[in-house]
DNA sequence: CTGTTAGCGCATTCAA
DNA sequence: TTGAATGCGCTAACAG
């Protein structure tokens, strides 16, 4: 075996026409007689025939690859989502191309353009939308081009683009968390609110505030600290809280890894979690499940989101953007055991 | 703008031939007069021309995508590696397709075949080799086909396939870990050795044993327990150790997540780590850095491995398989503080 | 049900 | 340096 057998070779060996060989192997609308099909398949096997995807793509206008754009593959939320996408893709005989923006949200449009050039069949766009309007415009323009070319697009985040979207109910989750923490007796809260321009972070803050308000607790502006969305951001924000607002009894970090940093910061200030201060996160990262104390958090099943996104992007649907909401569930751990009466 | 402008359209608008347009845009051997080139480029911009990758691939025989095959994208080691690959790929203008075998090592060959059909430019095969010989044969056969077609392949693991390989020095790392633990005064070891057929796990065990032997410590067979390579495997193996060999003072889990499970198992048996038993892992997963106790482990910079792999797979090299060794570094944490004299 | 034929968009040969 | 013509491998009309 050297270069590659082509469909033409297969047809010749099988003694049929090119078209018949194509139909037998690919299975088009037309059917092929059992005997001929058998002959073709046998010839293909003998010749170790491999279809040339590029040629097929040229005809069809798209390939069997779905592109996945995400902010950071190392983040367990997104690697979980990628895992779900890949698993579902395998079931459908699709390949998955992944592009990481590494949190440079402006890169999303570039990667959409890249997938368009590749003639990928569909794109899944994961990760929170931001408040950056000009960027969103460029992204939407690229998406429109991709769709004009016959590609399908699904976003997993907020409903901010004119595409099918799986919306994660950050608000609802944060609201329930707030209520639960209030029930546990906490009253003086601080929120490590993450980046100002990240909608997921904003939604979690907003939901949390709403939940507290429902319990008659107001969240003072001074008790909201912005920072990066990662472990170090949580550390710094918590340090600031401890410096400036020493009297809080519960801290909500809008992301598990920020919560991790917050706990580390508390420790390095000589405070124990949860004895001196309670901490809750958001995301329920698997690798943190064995942490001690077990972090109170809000579970998002990102693998499931990935699977749903792939299914959605494959289901035709021509009648305007669809929205599917996915809830999340509060998990109480030992990091918020309930407040003992103070003093 | 509707369907898509083709190179033909660009040529027409620019008032040149197809060939000239192709040469101006792609930049072939032939050069194009400055003025004509400018005209072509302008026309391309006006028409929002996007090259059809499929057509180009048909001519060239390969595209600008590199395939990455790994056992599990959710494992931080592999998501880190993927991150490195993607980062380097971006610098080279390449896309990355990722396939997860979900630890079904027989799937590797299937995905190599898949990437071959896609006419991908290169494949990076990450993850430990196993002792399964027939599987390895099938995989090698698919790799040979891929290479016969002009593709390049690099493996990151053990040097078991006839391809360029980046070898992770598991043995050396485990050996140094053993020596270090011995220096800390530990004498009675158990090893949670992971799956019997996984070479990485075997190498870590072997290195650890060698290291102990160098310190005059023999590792009894009964103190080696096999299990799955994940958190739950570590939990079960540790439970078995505690049941059957209560007297160990230090446990080495060949993988960080197994160590995590081991610590959880110890706790649920009423034992404190490290007070009652010390635990060490392997891998230095980032998300575990804030764990308490801080896990003693062996650091592998998987992001770097990914970057190196991509560079290697792009560098031509026709003279038989190359091997590059990458070391790893022992990190001591509070999970192995040093042994207090017993009794 | 099967065969013939005409491109898909591009890079590259061969002429000019 | 430029242009005209060819064919990569395949699918989908269009005949039969």
XYZ file of C-alpha atoms (C1' of nucleotides) in Angstrom:
718
model
C 0.000 0.000 0.000
C 1.452 3.340 -0.989
C -0.264 6.610 -1.661
C -3.970 6.039 -1.538
C -6.676 4.227 -3.344
C -9.388 6.500 -4.667
C -13.014 5.801 -5.144
C -12.248 5.412 -8.811
C -9.925 2.522 -8.024
C -12.545 0.905 -5.890
C -15.104 1.225 -8.652
C -12.727 -0.288 -11.172
C -11.860 -3.249 -8.980
C -15.498 -3.818 -8.134
C -16.408 -3.455 -11.775
C -19.006 -0.771 -11.211
C -19.339 2.891 -11.930
C -17.940 5.659 -9.811
C -21.420 6.725 -8.798
C -22.398 3.283 -7.636
C -19.259 2.985 -5.592
C -19.953 6.348 -4.016
C -23.491 5.405 -3.188
C -22.523 2.058 -1.780
C -19.896 3.491 0.481
C -21.512 6.713 1.540
C -25.127 5.645 1.323
C -26.910 8.461 -0.470
C -30.610 8.823 -1.185
C -30.372 6.225 -3.877
C -29.905 2.649 -2.793
C -27.650 0.063 -4.324
C -28.346 -3.577 -5.067
C -27.168 -5.884 -2.346
C -24.766 -7.799 -4.527
C -23.142 -4.750 -6.029
C -22.843 -3.088 -2.686
C -21.116 -6.129 -1.322
C -18.683 -6.114 -4.203
C -17.886 -2.462 -3.685
C -17.379 -2.825 0.043
C -15.111 -5.779 -0.502
C -13.038 -3.896 -3.041
C -12.756 -0.968 -0.673
C -11.516 -3.215 2.051
C -9.012 -4.893 -0.230
C -7.625 -1.596 -1.377
C -7.629 -0.131 2.119
C -9.688 2.673 0.712
C -10.057 5.828 2.778
C -12.497 8.497 1.629
C -10.969 11.859 0.949
C -12.786 14.152 3.300
C -11.497 17.266 1.583
C -13.072 16.284 -1.707
C -16.338 15.498 -0.026
C -16.259 18.772 1.865
C -15.773 20.630 -1.363
C -19.005 19.197 -2.681
C -21.081 19.407 0.428
C -19.830 22.768 1.586
C -19.046 21.577 5.078
C -17.169 18.821 6.845
C -17.970 16.648 9.850
C -16.138 18.698 12.391
C -17.663 20.908 15.033
C -15.625 23.736 16.431
C -15.656 24.480 20.131
C -14.513 27.873 21.344
C -13.893 28.313 25.029
C -12.042 30.671 27.351
C -9.702 28.189 28.972
C -9.442 24.443 28.558
C -7.675 24.083 31.901
C -10.683 25.364 33.809
C -12.566 22.249 34.940
C -15.876 23.814 34.010
C -14.791 24.081 30.405
C -12.868 20.858 30.218
C -16.020 19.196 31.529
C -18.041 20.919 28.882
C -15.540 19.876 26.232
C -15.770 16.347 27.506
C -19.530 16.356 27.064
C -19.251 17.784 23.575
C -16.682 15.209 22.564
C -18.641 12.335 23.970
C -21.777 13.329 22.098
C -19.745 14.058 18.988
C -18.330 10.573 19.032
C -21.826 9.152 19.046
C -22.580 11.150 15.920
C -19.349 10.318 14.141
C -18.109 13.877 14.388
C -14.712 15.287 15.209
C -14.220 18.257 17.519
C -11.828 21.124 16.973
C -11.142 23.151 20.075
C -9.872 26.689 20.302
C -9.016 28.402 23.548
C -9.245 32.162 23.702
C -7.310 32.161 26.948
C -9.798 34.746 28.206
C -9.056 37.165 25.406
C -12.677 37.557 24.483
C -11.776 39.427 21.316
C -10.333 36.192 19.988
C -13.733 34.575 19.707
C -14.474 36.296 16.428
C -11.097 35.242 15.044
C -11.765 31.621 15.829
C -15.235 31.733 14.345
C -13.578 33.022 11.199
C -11.069 30.202 11.421
C -13.758 27.561 11.689
C -15.547 29.175 8.793
C -12.468 28.804 6.644
C -12.240 25.174 7.629
C -15.832 24.769 6.533
C -16.664 23.214 9.862
C -20.179 22.036 10.214
C -21.036 23.818 13.430
C -19.638 25.937 16.216
C -20.271 25.807 19.931
C -19.380 29.004 21.691
C -18.892 28.478 25.404
C -18.084 30.976 28.073
C -19.678 34.015 29.550
C -20.556 36.956 27.353
C -19.080 40.256 28.437
C -20.276 43.841 28.433
C -17.977 44.733 25.567
C -20.367 45.913 22.866
C -17.999 46.523 19.938
C -16.494 43.068 20.394
C -19.931 41.513 20.472
C -20.746 43.228 17.200
C -17.693 41.831 15.448
C -18.442 38.398 16.829
C -22.035 38.510 15.652
C -20.843 39.556 12.199
C -18.548 36.559 11.963
C -21.292 34.293 13.208
C -23.635 35.631 10.556
C -21.058 34.876 7.890
C -20.609 31.385 9.220
C -24.347 30.788 9.205
C -24.706 32.286 5.736
C -22.307 29.586 4.669
C -24.620 26.948 6.088
C -22.982 26.456 9.471
C -24.910 26.141 12.718
C -23.994 27.916 15.942
C -24.928 27.423 19.570
C -23.814 29.496 22.516
C -23.619 28.313 26.108
C -23.824 31.311 28.372
C -26.128 34.276 28.348
C -28.600 35.033 25.623
C -26.714 37.922 24.082
C -26.113 36.759 20.543
C -28.641 36.039 17.832
C -28.025 32.296 18.007
C -29.482 29.277 19.713
C -28.406 29.467 23.313
C -28.218 27.293 26.362
C -28.618 29.638 29.252
C -27.106 28.716 32.584
C -29.323 29.953 35.373
C -26.630 31.689 37.361
C -29.094 34.087 38.906
C -31.401 31.400 40.198
C -28.515 29.422 41.656
C -27.031 32.414 43.420
C -30.431 33.450 44.705
C -31.053 30.058 46.270
C -27.593 30.061 47.728
C -28.235 33.415 49.380
C -31.488 32.199 50.836
C -29.842 29.075 52.151
C -27.020 30.988 53.774
C -29.476 33.335 55.364
C -31.358 30.352 56.733
C -28.112 29.219 58.271
C -28.015 32.412 60.239
C -25.465 34.440 58.322
C -26.123 38.162 58.153
C -22.934 40.047 57.314
C -21.921 39.131 53.799
C -19.172 40.088 51.453
C -19.120 39.097 47.797
C -15.968 38.491 45.825
C -17.626 39.490 42.605
C -15.073 38.710 39.927
C -14.522 40.836 36.841
C -16.838 43.740 36.318
C -17.406 42.977 32.636
C -18.138 39.261 32.893
C -21.844 38.587 32.710
C -21.700 35.285 34.563
C -20.034 37.010 37.462
C -22.527 39.868 37.338
C -25.464 37.487 37.198
C -24.242 35.587 40.208
C -23.785 38.772 42.147
C -27.210 40.031 41.098
C -28.911 36.773 42.010
C -27.175 36.677 45.339
C -28.208 40.207 46.110
C -31.793 39.465 45.154
C -31.806 36.414 47.358
C -30.481 38.358 50.320
C -32.995 41.127 49.742
C -35.742 38.537 49.901
C -34.486 37.725 53.383
C -34.373 41.350 54.405
C -30.619 41.632 54.100
C -29.060 44.435 52.172
C -25.684 44.003 50.576
C -23.616 47.148 50.987
C -21.562 48.350 48.029
C -18.461 48.393 50.204
C -18.842 44.669 50.708
C -18.536 43.882 47.019
C -15.022 43.501 45.699
C -14.113 42.937 42.065
C -11.099 40.957 40.952
C -9.933 38.365 38.475
C -12.074 35.253 38.039
C -9.440 32.820 39.309
C -7.748 31.584 42.442
C -5.392 34.530 42.756
C -8.195 36.994 42.150
C -10.085 35.407 45.028
C -7.039 35.620 47.228
C -6.546 39.308 46.608
C -10.191 40.196 46.924
C -10.449 38.300 50.191
C -7.338 40.006 51.509
C -8.967 43.329 50.764
C -12.165 42.295 52.502
C -10.273 41.202 55.578
C -8.306 44.414 55.610
C -11.217 46.763 55.138
C -14.281 44.901 56.338
C -13.181 42.620 59.105
C -16.647 41.980 60.441
C -18.247 39.809 57.753
C -19.303 36.341 58.766
C -19.804 34.864 55.306
C -18.071 35.422 52.000
C -19.541 34.423 48.654
C -16.997 34.008 45.873
C -18.659 33.896 42.451
C -16.360 31.075 41.363
C -15.003 28.030 43.180
C -11.409 28.845 42.490
C -11.849 32.321 43.815
C -13.284 30.672 46.911
C -10.178 28.540 47.123
C -8.028 31.636 47.018
C -10.270 33.283 49.578
C -9.788 30.413 51.986
C -6.044 30.562 51.468
C -6.094 34.295 52.147
C -8.120 33.796 55.305
C -5.643 31.222 56.521
C -2.676 33.420 55.878
C -4.435 36.072 57.949
C -4.654 33.616 60.781
C -8.348 32.951 60.309
C -9.907 29.543 60.141
C -12.635 28.645 57.666
C -15.361 28.135 58.700
C -14.743 28.871 62.382
C -13.952 32.544 61.877
C -15.511 33.142 58.520
C -17.700 31.028 56.246
C -17.019 30.773 52.517
C -19.184 29.701 49.596
C -18.291 29.317 45.945
C -19.969 28.659 42.629
C -19.376 25.850 40.133
C -18.809 22.688 42.145
C -15.503 21.748 40.606
C -14.979 18.039 40.899
C -11.416 18.231 42.091
C -12.559 20.289 45.060
C -15.026 17.726 46.340
C -12.504 16.258 48.754
C -11.380 19.566 50.007
C -11.551 20.195 53.697
C -13.698 22.019 54.559
C -16.047 20.820 51.863
C -16.984 23.938 49.965
C -20.571 25.108 49.850
C -21.198 25.872 46.213
C -23.627 25.748 43.316
C -23.385 22.793 41.036
C -23.330 23.193 37.268
C -23.134 19.995 35.296
C -20.876 21.252 32.561
C -20.500 17.868 30.912
C -24.243 17.825 30.469
C -24.182 21.328 29.070
C -21.658 20.201 26.507
C -23.757 17.266 25.477
C -26.877 19.405 25.190
C -25.002 21.976 23.163
C -23.899 19.398 20.639
C -27.367 17.954 20.316
C -28.824 21.393 19.889
C -26.353 22.421 17.258
C -27.144 19.326 15.237
C -30.910 19.640 15.416
C -31.966 21.710 12.441
C -34.393 24.367 13.668
C -34.741 27.172 11.158
C -37.290 29.267 13.037
C -35.214 31.841 14.823
C -32.946 31.416 17.830
C -34.038 28.977 20.481
C -33.252 29.257 24.158
C -32.894 26.439 26.605
C -32.479 27.091 30.284
C -30.415 24.867 32.508
C -30.671 25.241 36.243
C -28.080 24.601 38.871
C -28.267 23.260 42.346
C -26.987 24.475 45.673
C -24.728 22.096 47.574
C -24.091 22.775 51.219
C -20.748 21.761 52.620
C -18.823 22.282 55.818
C -17.434 25.631 54.752
C -20.743 27.195 55.842
C -21.821 25.136 58.845
C -24.211 27.790 60.112
C -23.543 30.814 62.225
C -23.033 30.608 65.906
C -24.376 33.526 67.814
C -21.684 36.152 67.886
C -20.041 37.334 71.105
C -22.790 39.201 0.886
C -24.372 35.797 0.415
C -22.763 32.477 -0.362
C -19.070 33.015 -0.836
C -16.707 34.722 -3.135
C -14.295 32.367 -4.848
C -10.856 33.016 -6.084
C -12.397 33.194 -9.516
C -14.538 36.139 -8.439
C -11.531 37.875 -6.998
C -9.626 37.397 -10.221
C -12.497 38.762 -12.252
C -12.900 41.841 -10.095
C -9.170 42.452 -10.098
C -9.100 41.916 -13.836
C -6.443 39.221 -13.710
C -6.296 35.524 -14.309
C -7.154 32.882 -11.783
C -3.526 31.863 -11.594
C -2.328 35.336 -10.803
C -4.914 35.766 -8.113
C -3.904 32.463 -6.568
C -0.263 33.404 -6.586
C -0.893 36.845 -5.149
C -2.964 35.567 -2.295
C -1.199 32.383 -1.454
C 2.313 33.408 -2.431
C 3.730 30.561 -4.502
C 7.160 30.109 -6.036
C 6.327 32.545 -8.760
C 6.114 36.173 -7.781
C 3.528 38.651 -8.894
C 4.023 42.227 -9.981
C 3.488 44.685 -7.188
C 0.652 46.509 -8.858
C -1.277 43.402 -9.797
C -0.819 41.935 -6.384
C -2.196 45.058 -4.821
C -5.223 44.919 -7.108
C -5.860 41.303 -6.211
C -5.548 41.887 -2.495
C -7.905 44.805 -2.665
C -10.466 42.814 -4.604
C -10.207 40.025 -2.069
C -10.883 42.421 0.739
C -13.810 43.984 -1.046
C -15.395 40.652 -1.727
C -14.698 39.385 1.776
C -12.944 36.497 0.148
C -12.179 33.473 2.303
C -9.992 30.721 0.857
C -11.652 27.361 0.665
C -9.514 25.167 2.846
C -11.033 21.984 1.476
C -9.995 22.778 -2.048
C -6.506 23.630 -0.922
C -6.295 20.474 1.126
C -7.206 18.448 -1.892
C -4.216 19.812 -3.718
C -1.734 19.768 -0.885
C -2.764 16.466 0.603
C -3.073 17.813 4.126
C -4.713 20.658 6.006
C -3.527 22.949 8.783
C -5.025 21.012 11.629
C -3.172 18.925 14.161
C -4.998 16.158 15.914
C -4.520 15.561 19.610
C -5.490 12.232 21.090
C -5.658 11.954 24.862
C -7.209 9.688 27.474
C -9.335 12.259 29.264
C -9.659 15.982 28.740
C -10.987 16.473 32.263
C -7.765 15.278 33.834
C -5.756 18.429 34.587
C -2.597 16.813 33.326
C -4.116 16.402 29.892
C -6.044 19.630 29.812
C -2.761 21.333 30.646
C -1.086 19.490 27.843
C -3.893 20.430 25.482
C -3.518 24.020 26.577
C 0.156 23.964 25.663
C -0.550 22.391 22.308
C -3.232 24.934 21.510
C -1.126 27.857 22.544
C 1.760 26.778 20.341
C -0.631 25.926 17.536
C -2.048 29.416 17.608
C 1.422 30.821 17.137
C 1.798 28.703 14.022
C -1.638 29.453 12.627
C -2.832 25.915 13.168
C -6.096 24.555 14.463
C -6.294 21.690 16.934
C -8.726 18.811 16.828
C -9.013 16.908 20.070
C -10.229 13.385 20.592
C -10.683 11.810 23.991
C -10.420 8.045 24.266
C -11.940 8.188 27.738
C -9.310 5.652 28.756
C -10.399 3.108 26.170
C -6.904 2.687 24.826
C -8.165 0.677 21.878
C -9.783 3.866 20.614
C -6.443 5.457 19.853
C -6.116 3.604 16.589
C -9.641 4.614 15.591
C -8.898 8.250 16.123
C -5.637 8.070 14.242
C -7.662 6.658 11.377
C -10.135 9.488 11.806
C -7.441 12.142 11.619
C -6.013 10.401 8.607
C -9.330 10.673 6.832
C -9.471 14.337 7.681
C -6.055 14.691 6.117
C -4.805 16.391 9.252
C -1.270 17.581 9.105
C -0.025 15.950 12.267
C -1.047 13.952 15.294
C 0.029 14.226 18.892
C -0.614 11.107 20.878
C -0.661 11.797 24.592
C -1.116 9.388 27.457
C 0.651 6.412 28.831
C 1.270 3.379 26.681
C -0.048 0.131 28.059
C 1.137 -3.427 28.065
C -1.491 -4.447 25.545
C 0.568 -5.738 22.624
C -2.131 -6.459 20.045
C -3.585 -3.008 20.521
C -0.182 -1.445 20.119
C 0.234 -3.305 16.854
C -3.005 -1.973 15.435
C -2.120 1.511 16.566
C 1.293 1.341 14.961
C -0.298 0.159 11.728
C -2.630 3.151 11.645
C 0.250 5.462 12.441
C 2.250 4.021 9.589
C -0.622 4.668 7.227
C -0.927 8.198 8.459
C 2.760 8.802 7.949
C 2.699 7.158 4.532
C 0.176 9.808 3.648
C 2.632 12.510 4.656
C 1.443 13.141 8.206
C 3.739 13.576 11.185
C 3.249 11.944 14.563
C 4.632 12.588 18.021
C 3.891 10.636 21.172
C 4.130 11.972 24.702
C 4.627 9.069 27.033
C 6.905 6.098 26.865
C 9.022 5.232 23.895
C 6.979 2.277 22.701
C 5.951 3.288 19.228
C 8.126 3.896 16.204
C 7.522 7.632 16.296
C 9.160 10.742 17.691
C 8.542 10.703 21.398
C 8.719 13.003 24.352
C 9.483 10.772 27.274
C 8.388 11.834 30.729
C 10.917 10.708 33.294
C 8.473 9.070 35.655
C 11.118 6.723 37.000
C 13.548 9.449 37.909
C 10.843 11.490 39.612
C 9.576 8.587 41.657
C 13.115 7.595 42.578
C 13.918 11.041 43.923
C 10.635 11.109 45.771
C 11.491 7.821 47.477
C 14.889 9.087 48.485
C 13.407 12.263 49.850
C 10.789 10.441 51.876
C 13.430 8.139 53.263
C 15.463 11.176 54.286
C 12.407 12.397 56.157
C 12.551 9.277 58.237
C 9.793 7.181 56.724
C 10.420 3.472 56.618
C 7.189 1.553 56.249
C 5.765 2.318 52.833
C 2.751 1.281 50.876
C 2.260 2.106 47.216
C -1.109 2.634 45.608
C 0.169 1.487 42.262
C -2.685 2.173 39.885
C -3.592 -0.077 36.971
C -1.349 -3.013 36.294
C -1.191 -2.400 32.542
C -0.457 1.315 32.568
C 3.196 1.973 31.902
C 3.274 5.357 33.626
C 1.956 3.750 36.769
C 4.423 0.900 36.467
C 7.328 3.256 35.896
C 6.446 5.294 38.941
C 6.249 2.190 41.048
C 9.507 0.883 39.656
C 11.302 4.169 40.212
C 9.965 4.406 43.727
C 11.089 0.910 44.512
C 14.535 1.593 43.115
C 14.811 4.732 45.163
C 13.841 2.922 48.333
C 16.271 0.120 47.583
C 19.025 2.713 47.304
C 18.191 3.671 50.879
C 18.204 0.115 52.062
C 14.442 -0.188 52.219
C 12.660 -3.065 50.602
C 9.117 -2.684 49.390
C 7.131 -5.803 50.172
C 4.729 -7.126 47.552
C 1.920 -7.063 50.054
C 2.338 -3.327 50.367
C 1.622 -2.707 46.721
C -2.037 -2.369 45.797
C -3.359 -1.973 42.295
C -6.498 -0.011 41.474
C -7.958 2.466 39.043
C -5.891 5.552 38.232
C -8.351 8.040 39.704
C -9.679 9.406 42.964
C -11.969 6.485 43.664
C -9.247 3.996 42.845
C -7.046 5.688 45.403
C -9.807 5.568 47.954
C -10.353 1.858 47.547
C -6.692 0.973 47.466
C -6.078 2.994 50.593
C -8.990 1.359 52.332
C -7.447 -1.992 51.545
C -4.078 -0.903 52.854
C -5.603 0.321 56.084
C -7.520 -2.885 56.468
C -4.689 -5.257 55.749
C -1.498 -3.341 56.507
C -2.274 -0.934 59.288
C 1.323 -0.271 60.148
C 2.586 1.798 57.233
C 3.763 5.294 57.966
C 3.833 6.635 54.423
C 1.704 5.955 51.362
C 2.765 6.802 47.823
C -0.079 7.114 45.353
C 1.162 7.077 41.765
C -1.256 9.857 40.842
C -2.418 12.978 42.686
C -6.058 12.136 42.461
C -5.439 8.725 43.862
C -3.650 10.497 46.699
C -6.717 12.640 47.192
C -8.849 9.541 47.475
C -6.320 7.990 49.817
C -6.524 10.957 52.147
C -10.303 10.793 52.075
C -10.147 7.084 52.893
C -7.767 7.716 55.770
C -10.099 10.337 57.170
C -13.108 8.133 56.969
C -11.110 5.554 58.917
C -10.562 8.149 61.601
C -6.961 8.764 60.672
C -5.436 12.170 60.186
C -3.030 12.963 57.384
C -0.225 13.527 58.046
C -0.398 12.917 61.777
C -1.214 9.233 61.529
C -0.060 8.494 58.036
C 1.843 10.519 55.442
C 0.719 10.618 51.815
C 2.519 11.564 48.627
C 1.195 11.792 45.090
C 2.452 12.332 41.562
C 1.578 15.036 39.067
C 1.257 18.284 40.995
C -2.213 19.155 39.825
C -2.696 22.876 40.058
C -6.101 22.755 41.668
C -4.594 20.799 44.555
C -2.025 23.408 45.435
C -4.229 24.982 48.067
C -5.224 21.719 49.578
C -4.609 21.260 53.240
C -2.368 19.466 53.906
C -0.360 20.544 50.893
C 0.357 17.348 49.010
C 3.898 16.162 48.515
C 4.098 15.257 44.865
C 6.178 15.235 41.703
C 5.656 18.112 39.340
C 5.182 17.557 35.632
C 4.768 20.679 33.556
C 2.198 19.302 31.150
C 1.610 22.614 29.432
C 5.274 22.637 28.523
C 5.047 19.066 27.287
C 2.207 20.113 25.006
C 4.167 22.994 23.599
C 7.228 20.835 23.032
C 5.125 18.194 21.363
C 3.697 20.648 18.890
C 7.101 22.073 18.065
C 8.496 18.613 17.611
C 5.734 17.479 15.351
C 6.245 20.485 13.114
C 10.009 20.159 12.836
C 10.677 17.957 9.845
C 13.215 15.331 10.904
C 13.313 12.461 8.449
C 16.072 10.451 10.107
C 14.246 7.949 12.239
C 12.385 8.503 15.483
C 13.784 11.047 17.886
C 13.453 10.930 21.646
C 13.398 13.864 23.986
C 13.439 13.359 27.714
C 11.663 15.677 30.100
C 12.357 15.456 33.792
C 10.085 16.200 36.687
C 10.676 17.676 40.073
C 9.787 16.600 43.578
C 7.755 19.081 45.638
C 7.556 18.545 49.358
C 4.393 19.632 51.114
C 2.882 19.242 54.530
C 1.366 15.852 53.766
C 4.784 14.332 54.529
C 6.228 16.511 57.285
C 8.765 13.919 58.384
C 8.347 11.006 60.659
C 8.266 11.396 64.379
C 9.835 8.537 66.227
C 7.185 5.909 66.773
C 5.885 4.998 70.192
C -31.326 0.320 -9.681
C -27.193 1.857 -12.299
C -24.131 4.688 -15.310
C -22.494 9.207 -17.410
C -21.276 13.681 -16.651
C -20.402 18.057 -14.751
C -18.479 20.701 -11.686
C -16.943 22.050 -6.335
C -12.296 25.872 -5.643
C -7.862 25.794 -6.066
C -2.648 25.149 -7.301
C 0.092 24.164 -10.935
C 1.547 22.703 -15.173
C 2.613 24.451 -19.689
C 2.734 28.232 -23.035
C 3.247 32.847 -24.122
C 5.868 37.857 -15.050
C 1.265 36.415 -16.648
C -2.566 33.472 -18.600
C -5.018 29.171 -20.151
C -5.847 24.754 -19.167
C -5.786 20.594 -16.310
C -7.118 17.645 -12.623
C -7.184 16.653 -7.335
C -11.560 12.966 -5.449
C -15.920 13.190 -4.835
C -21.236 13.902 -5.056
C -25.386 14.966 -7.274
C -27.822 15.980 -11.256
C -29.354 13.871 -15.097
C -30.148 10.017 -18.090
C -31.152 5.317 -18.969
